[in-house]
Amino acid sequence: MAPPRTIRPALPRRKLLHPCQLCTGSQPRLVLHMQPAESSPVVPAHGPRVDPYGFERPEDFDYAAYDEFLSAYLAVLTRRALKWSRLLQRDGGLSRTATVKRYVRKGIPLEHRAHVWLAVSGAQARLEQNPGYYQRLLQGEGRPELEEAIRTDLNRTFPDNVRFQKTAQPCLQKALFNVLLAYGLHNQGVGYCQGMNFIAGYLLLITKSEEESFWLLDALVGRILPDYYSPAMLGLKMDQEVLAELVRMKLPAVAALLDGHGVLWTLVVSRWFICLFVDILPVETVLRIWDCLFNEGSKIIFRVALTLIKQHQAFILEATSVPDICDKFKQITSGSFVMQCHTFMQKVFSEPGSLSMTTITRLRESCRAALLAQR
């Protein structure tokens, strides 16, 4: 897998490198390969071909397992919706309280998700403090290199989602282009990086608003995940090394397996971090993770990663080669465990055990120093 292009206006393109070079002191960007949907998908007789978010379901989709999960999850959603409605009536501003944290961890109903994300992330405040800013960015001076890079990736963004296809009315490709262009002009130190298109696409599916998606993208890229998408991707590389250290502390047998085969963690988890599990885990599970990401910050990424690895530790330890290890890490992101998002999120906050910000901060400092020393 090659790293993504970084497009920063007025700066030259960087050489594209293999992801195994992410931790060698060079400055690569991760390229994400999304497979297009089949041109003529079969419409199953026992379920809709397209999910509620517009994604076409694969031909081998397990409708029986999904229906079993949904029958129980709908009851959970109903209970949560009632509680959220009462909470929002009492506190429309959604201050970050222990109650809000508990509610967010148990899931935000779809009808309230955009509002809650904007409130808890600080994006709503930024939007209100900068009226008309998004529109001014789009009406300003063009940057041809940035625009061309974004256009190149539009057709690669969710080709299996009917709302991003050119025949859709409206087609979200135009909205996606606008959000990414505005952000590239807003944050010229980042510009545009492959991976941001999938994140912005998810934001558009939930908010149905370009301006709100722009400010949520700003919250993620500018504050919650600093330096994940910057030229050197130092924050991304640092957090991958932090995960490696956490696995050594909590799951030493898995760490020993990868170390014994010389497998760099970037090879197996880069896309988890840079795509925030988009196109890796089921849509509803990703959204439940993002609920907590916007409210609690990047620590949730470590909890999700550790939960996936710990839950499948025995399976991973069966690997006997580098390709086998990579394949097993791919397999653990599918199946009933990750589909049942409510149970999965309960495990996320119990399975990894204690994970304090003090520990993460200490590991980040040591990993950052080591990466800088390599440069």
Coordinates of C-alpha atoms in Angstrom, one line a residue:
M1 CA 0.0 0.0 0.0
A2 CA 1.4 3.4 -0.9
P3 CA 1.0 6.5 1.2
P4 CA -1.5 9.4 0.1
R5 CA -0.7 12.5 -1.7
T6 CA -0.5 15.7 0.3
I7 CA -1.7 18.7 -1.7
R8 CA -0.5 22.0 -0.2
P9 CA -0.9 25.0 -2.4
A10 CA 2.4 26.4 -3.8
L11 CA 4.4 23.4 -2.5
P12 CA 5.8 20.6 -4.7
R13 CA 4.4 17.0 -4.6
R14 CA 6.2 14.6 -2.4
K15 CA 7.6 11.3 -3.5
L16 CA 5.1 8.4 -2.7
L17 CA 6.6 5.7 -0.5
H18 CA 5.6 2.3 0.7
P19 CA 3.8 2.3 4.1
C20 CA 6.5 0.2 5.7
Q21 CA 8.6 3.4 5.3
L22 CA 6.2 5.4 7.5
C23 CA 8.5 5.0 10.6
T24 CA 11.9 5.2 8.9
G25 CA 12.3 9.0 9.0
S26 CA 10.9 9.7 5.5
Q27 CA 7.7 11.7 4.9
P28 CA 5.2 9.4 3.1
R29 CA 1.4 9.7 2.8
L30 CA -0.9 6.7 2.9
V31 CA -2.8 5.8 -0.3
L32 CA -6.1 4.2 0.3
H33 CA -7.5 1.7 -2.2
M34 CA -11.2 1.4 -2.2
Q35 CA -12.7 -1.3 -4.5
P36 CA -15.6 -0.2 -6.7
A37 CA -18.9 -1.9 -6.3
E38 CA -20.0 -4.5 -8.8
S39 CA -21.6 -2.8 -11.8
S40 CA -24.8 -4.9 -11.6
P41 CA -25.4 -5.9 -7.9
V42 CA -27.9 -8.6 -7.3
V43 CA -31.0 -7.4 -5.4
P44 CA -31.7 -10.0 -2.7
A45 CA -35.2 -11.2 -2.1
H46 CA -34.9 -11.1 1.6
G47 CA -33.6 -7.5 2.3
P48 CA -32.9 -4.1 0.8
R49 CA -29.9 -3.8 -1.6
V50 CA -29.0 -0.4 -0.1
D51 CA -28.5 0.3 3.6
P52 CA -30.0 3.4 5.3
Y53 CA -26.8 5.4 4.6
G54 CA -26.8 4.7 0.8
F55 CA -24.2 1.9 0.8
E56 CA -24.9 -1.0 -1.5
R57 CA -24.7 -4.3 0.4
P58 CA -22.4 -7.0 -1.0
E59 CA -23.8 -10.1 -2.6
D60 CA -22.6 -12.2 0.4
F61 CA -24.2 -9.9 3.0
D62 CA -25.5 -12.0 5.9
Y63 CA -29.0 -10.7 6.1
A64 CA -30.0 -13.3 8.7
A65 CA -27.3 -12.2 11.2
Y66 CA -28.0 -8.6 10.5
D67 CA -31.8 -9.0 11.1
E68 CA -31.0 -10.8 14.4
F69 CA -28.8 -8.0 15.5
L70 CA -31.3 -5.3 14.4
S71 CA -34.2 -6.8 16.1
A72 CA -32.5 -6.3 19.5
Y73 CA -30.7 -3.0 18.6
L74 CA -33.9 -1.2 17.5
A75 CA -35.2 -1.6 21.1
V76 CA -32.0 0.0 22.4
L77 CA -32.3 2.8 19.8
T78 CA -35.9 3.5 20.9
R79 CA -34.9 3.8 24.6
R80 CA -31.9 6.0 23.8
A81 CA -34.0 8.3 21.5
L82 CA -36.4 9.0 24.3
K83 CA -33.6 9.8 26.8
W84 CA -31.8 12.0 24.4
S85 CA -34.9 13.9 23.5
R86 CA -35.5 14.7 27.2
L87 CA -31.8 15.6 27.7
L88 CA -31.8 18.0 24.7
Q89 CA -34.9 19.7 25.9
R90 CA -33.2 20.4 29.3
D91 CA -29.8 21.4 27.9
G92 CA -29.7 22.4 24.3
G93 CA -26.2 23.6 24.7
L94 CA -24.9 20.1 25.7
S95 CA -22.2 21.0 28.1
R96 CA -19.6 18.3 28.6
T97 CA -21.0 16.6 31.7
A98 CA -20.7 13.1 33.1
T99 CA -24.3 12.5 32.0
V100 CA -23.6 13.6 28.4
K101 CA -20.5 11.4 28.4
R102 CA -22.5 8.4 29.5
Y103 CA -25.2 9.1 27.0
V104 CA -22.7 9.4 24.1
R105 CA -21.0 6.1 25.0
K106 CA -24.4 4.4 24.8
G107 CA -25.1 5.9 21.4
I108 CA -26.5 9.0 19.8
P109 CA -29.8 8.5 17.8
L110 CA -29.3 9.3 14.1
E111 CA -31.8 12.2 14.3
H112 CA -29.7 13.9 17.0
R113 CA -26.2 12.9 15.8
A114 CA -25.2 15.9 13.8
H115 CA -26.4 18.3 16.5
V116 CA -24.6 16.5 19.2
W117 CA -21.3 16.1 17.2
L118 CA -21.3 19.8 16.5
A119 CA -22.0 20.7 20.1
V120 CA -19.5 18.4 22.0
S121 CA -16.7 18.9 19.4
G122 CA -16.7 22.7 19.6
A123 CA -17.6 22.8 15.9
Q124 CA -20.9 24.6 16.5
A125 CA -19.1 27.4 18.5
R126 CA -16.6 27.8 15.7
L127 CA -19.3 28.0 13.1
E128 CA -21.2 30.7 15.1
Q129 CA -18.0 32.7 15.7
N130 CA -17.2 32.7 11.9
P131 CA -20.5 33.5 10.1
G132 CA -20.1 33.3 6.3
Y133 CA -16.5 32.1 6.5
Y134 CA -17.2 28.8 4.7
Q135 CA -18.9 30.6 1.8
R136 CA -16.0 33.2 1.6
L137 CA -13.5 30.4 1.2
L138 CA -15.3 28.9 -1.8
Q139 CA -15.7 32.3 -3.4
G140 CA -12.1 33.2 -3.0
E141 CA -9.1 32.8 -5.2
G142 CA -8.9 29.3 -6.8
R143 CA -6.0 26.9 -6.3
P144 CA -5.8 24.7 -9.4
E145 CA -3.4 22.1 -8.0
L146 CA -5.5 21.6 -4.9
E147 CA -8.7 21.4 -7.0
E148 CA -7.3 18.9 -9.4
A149 CA -6.1 16.6 -6.6
I150 CA -9.5 16.6 -5.0
R151 CA -11.3 16.0 -8.3
T152 CA -9.1 13.0 -8.9
D153 CA -10.3 11.3 -5.8
L154 CA -14.1 12.1 -6.1
N155 CA -14.9 9.0 -8.1
R156 CA -12.9 6.9 -5.7
T157 CA -14.9 8.0 -2.7
F158 CA -17.6 5.5 -1.8
P159 CA -18.2 4.1 -5.3
D160 CA -20.6 1.6 -3.6
N161 CA -22.7 4.5 -2.2
V162 CA -25.7 5.5 -4.3
R163 CA -25.6 9.1 -3.0
F164 CA -22.1 9.7 -4.3
Q165 CA -22.8 8.3 -7.8
K166 CA -23.1 10.8 -10.6
T167 CA -26.6 9.7 -11.4
A168 CA -27.8 10.6 -7.8
Q169 CA -30.1 13.5 -7.3
P170 CA -28.5 15.4 -5.7
C171 CA -25.0 13.9 -6.1
L172 CA -22.9 14.3 -3.0
Q173 CA -19.7 14.5 -5.1
K174 CA -20.1 18.3 -5.6
A175 CA -20.7 18.9 -1.8
L176 CA -17.7 16.7 -1.0
F177 CA -15.6 18.7 -3.4
N178 CA -16.7 22.0 -1.8
V179 CA -16.0 20.8 1.7
L180 CA -12.5 19.5 0.9
L181 CA -11.6 22.5 -1.2
A182 CA -12.7 24.9 1.6
Y183 CA -10.7 22.9 4.1
G184 CA -7.6 22.9 1.9
L185 CA -7.8 26.7 1.6
H186 CA -8.6 27.1 5.3
N187 CA -5.7 24.9 6.5
Q188 CA -3.0 25.3 3.9
G189 CA -0.5 23.5 6.1
V190 CA -2.5 20.3 5.5
G191 CA -4.2 21.1 2.2
Y192 CA -5.7 17.8 1.0
C193 CA -4.7 14.3 2.0
Q194 CA -6.2 11.1 0.8
G195 CA -8.3 9.7 3.6
M196 CA -9.9 13.1 4.3
N197 CA -12.3 12.4 1.4
F198 CA -13.8 9.4 3.2
I199 CA -14.1 11.2 6.5
A200 CA -15.7 14.3 4.9
G201 CA -18.0 11.9 3.0
Y202 CA -19.3 10.3 6.2
L203 CA -19.8 13.8 7.7
L204 CA -21.9 14.8 4.7
L205 CA -24.0 11.6 5.1
I206 CA -24.8 12.5 8.7
T207 CA -25.1 16.3 8.7
K208 CA -26.5 16.8 5.1
S209 CA -24.8 20.2 5.4
E210 CA -21.6 21.4 3.7
E211 CA -20.9 24.0 6.3
E212 CA -21.4 21.8 9.3
S213 CA -19.3 19.0 7.7
F214 CA -16.5 21.6 7.1
W215 CA -16.4 22.6 10.8
L216 CA -16.6 19.0 12.0
L217 CA -13.7 18.2 9.7
D218 CA -11.8 21.2 11.2
A219 CA -12.5 19.8 14.6
L220 CA -11.1 16.4 13.7
V221 CA -8.1 17.4 11.6
G222 CA -7.2 20.6 13.5
R223 CA -7.8 19.7 17.1
I224 CA -8.8 16.1 17.8
L225 CA -6.2 14.5 15.5
P226 CA -3.4 17.0 15.2
D227 CA -0.6 16.2 12.8
Y228 CA -2.4 13.1 11.4
Y229 CA -2.7 14.7 8.0
S230 CA 0.2 17.2 8.1
P231 CA 3.1 16.7 5.6
A232 CA 5.2 14.6 8.0
M233 CA 2.2 12.8 9.5
L234 CA 4.0 12.9 12.8
G235 CA 0.8 12.6 14.9
L236 CA -0.3 9.5 12.9
K237 CA 3.0 7.8 13.1
M238 CA 3.3 8.6 16.8
D239 CA -0.1 7.2 17.7
Q240 CA 0.6 4.0 15.8
E241 CA 3.8 3.6 17.9
V242 CA 1.7 4.3 21.0
L243 CA -0.6 1.5 20.0
A244 CA 2.4 -0.8 19.6
E245 CA 3.5 0.1 23.1
L246 CA 0.1 -0.5 24.6
V247 CA -0.1 -3.9 22.9
R248 CA 3.3 -4.7 24.4
M249 CA 1.9 -3.8 27.8
K250 CA -1.5 -5.4 27.6
L251 CA -1.1 -8.2 25.0
P252 CA 2.6 -9.1 25.0
A253 CA 2.1 -12.4 23.0
V254 CA 0.6 -10.5 20.1
A255 CA 3.4 -7.9 20.2
A256 CA 6.0 -10.7 20.3
L257 CA 4.4 -12.3 17.2
L258 CA 4.7 -9.1 15.2
D259 CA 8.1 -8.3 16.5
G260 CA 9.3 -11.8 15.8
H261 CA 8.3 -11.5 12.1
G262 CA 9.5 -8.0 11.8
V263 CA 6.1 -6.6 11.1
L264 CA 5.8 -2.9 11.6
W265 CA 2.5 -1.8 13.1
T266 CA 2.0 0.7 10.4
L267 CA 1.5 -2.2 8.0
V268 CA -1.5 -3.5 9.8
V269 CA -3.2 -0.5 11.4
S270 CA -2.4 2.5 9.3
R271 CA -5.9 2.6 7.7
W272 CA -7.6 2.2 11.1
F273 CA -6.1 5.5 12.2
I274 CA -6.1 7.6 9.0
C275 CA -9.6 6.5 8.0
L276 CA -11.0 6.4 11.5
F277 CA -12.3 2.9 10.7
V278 CA -14.3 4.1 7.7
D279 CA -14.6 1.3 5.1
I280 CA -13.0 -1.0 7.7
L281 CA -15.8 -1.5 10.2
P282 CA -19.6 -1.5 9.6
V283 CA -21.1 1.9 9.1
E284 CA -23.2 2.0 12.3
T285 CA -20.2 0.8 14.3
V286 CA -18.0 3.5 12.9
L287 CA -20.6 6.1 13.8
R288 CA -20.8 4.8 17.4
I289 CA -17.0 5.2 17.5
W290 CA -17.2 8.7 16.2
D291 CA -19.8 9.6 18.7
C292 CA -17.2 9.1 21.4
L293 CA -14.3 10.5 19.3
F294 CA -16.0 13.8 19.0
N295 CA -16.8 13.9 22.7
E296 CA -13.7 12.3 24.3
G297 CA -11.0 12.7 21.7
S298 CA -8.5 10.4 20.1
K299 CA -8.2 8.0 23.1
I300 CA -11.2 6.1 21.7
I301 CA -9.1 5.0 18.7
F302 CA -6.7 3.1 21.0
R303 CA -9.6 1.5 22.9
V304 CA -11.2 0.3 19.6
A305 CA -7.9 -1.0 18.3
L306 CA -7.0 -2.8 21.6
T307 CA -10.5 -4.3 21.8
L308 CA -10.3 -5.7 18.2
I309 CA -6.9 -7.2 19.0
K310 CA -7.7 -8.6 22.4
Q311 CA -11.0 -10.1 21.3
H312 CA -9.2 -12.0 18.5
Q313 CA -5.9 -12.6 20.2
A314 CA -6.0 -16.4 19.9
F315 CA -6.9 -16.1 16.2
I316 CA -4.0 -13.7 15.5
L317 CA -1.5 -15.9 17.3
E318 CA -2.3 -18.7 14.9
A319 CA -0.4 -16.7 12.2
T320 CA 2.9 -18.2 11.0
S321 CA 4.0 -15.6 8.4
V322 CA 3.9 -11.9 7.6
P323 CA 1.1 -12.4 4.9
D324 CA -0.8 -14.5 7.4
I325 CA -0.5 -11.8 10.1
C326 CA -1.8 -9.1 7.7
D327 CA -4.7 -11.3 6.6
K328 CA -5.7 -12.0 10.2
F329 CA -5.7 -8.3 11.0
K330 CA -8.0 -7.8 8.0
Q331 CA -10.3 -10.6 9.0
I332 CA -10.8 -9.3 12.6
T333 CA -12.6 -6.2 11.3
S334 CA -15.5 -8.2 9.9
G335 CA -18.1 -10.6 11.3
S336 CA -20.8 -10.5 14.0
F337 CA -18.6 -9.1 16.7
V338 CA -18.1 -5.8 14.9
M339 CA -21.6 -5.7 13.4
Q340 CA -23.3 -5.7 16.8
C341 CA -22.2 -2.2 17.5
H342 CA -23.9 -1.8 20.9
T343 CA -22.2 -4.9 22.4
F344 CA -19.0 -3.9 20.6
M345 CA -19.0 -0.5 22.2
Q346 CA -19.6 -2.0 25.6
K347 CA -16.5 -4.1 25.1
V348 CA -14.5 -1.1 24.0
F349 CA -14.9 0.5 27.4
S350 CA -14.3 -2.7 29.4
E351 CA -12.0 -5.0 27.4
P352 CA -8.8 -3.0 27.2
G353 CA -9.0 -2.2 31.0
S354 CA -7.6 1.0 32.4
L355 CA -6.3 3.4 29.8
S356 CA -5.6 6.8 31.3
M357 CA -4.7 10.0 29.4
T358 CA -1.6 10.2 31.6
T359 CA -0.4 6.9 30.2
I360 CA -1.2 7.9 26.6
T361 CA 0.5 11.3 27.0
R362 CA 3.6 9.7 28.5
L363 CA 3.8 7.2 25.6
R364 CA 3.2 9.9 23.0
E365 CA 6.1 12.0 24.4
S366 CA 8.5 9.0 24.3
C367 CA 7.3 7.9 20.8
R368 CA 7.5 11.4 19.4
A369 CA 11.0 11.8 20.7
A370 CA 12.1 8.5 19.1
L371 CA 10.5 9.5 15.8
L372 CA 12.1 12.9 15.7
A373 CA 15.5 11.2 16.6
Q374 CA 15.1 9.0 13.5
R375 CA 14.7 12.1 11.3

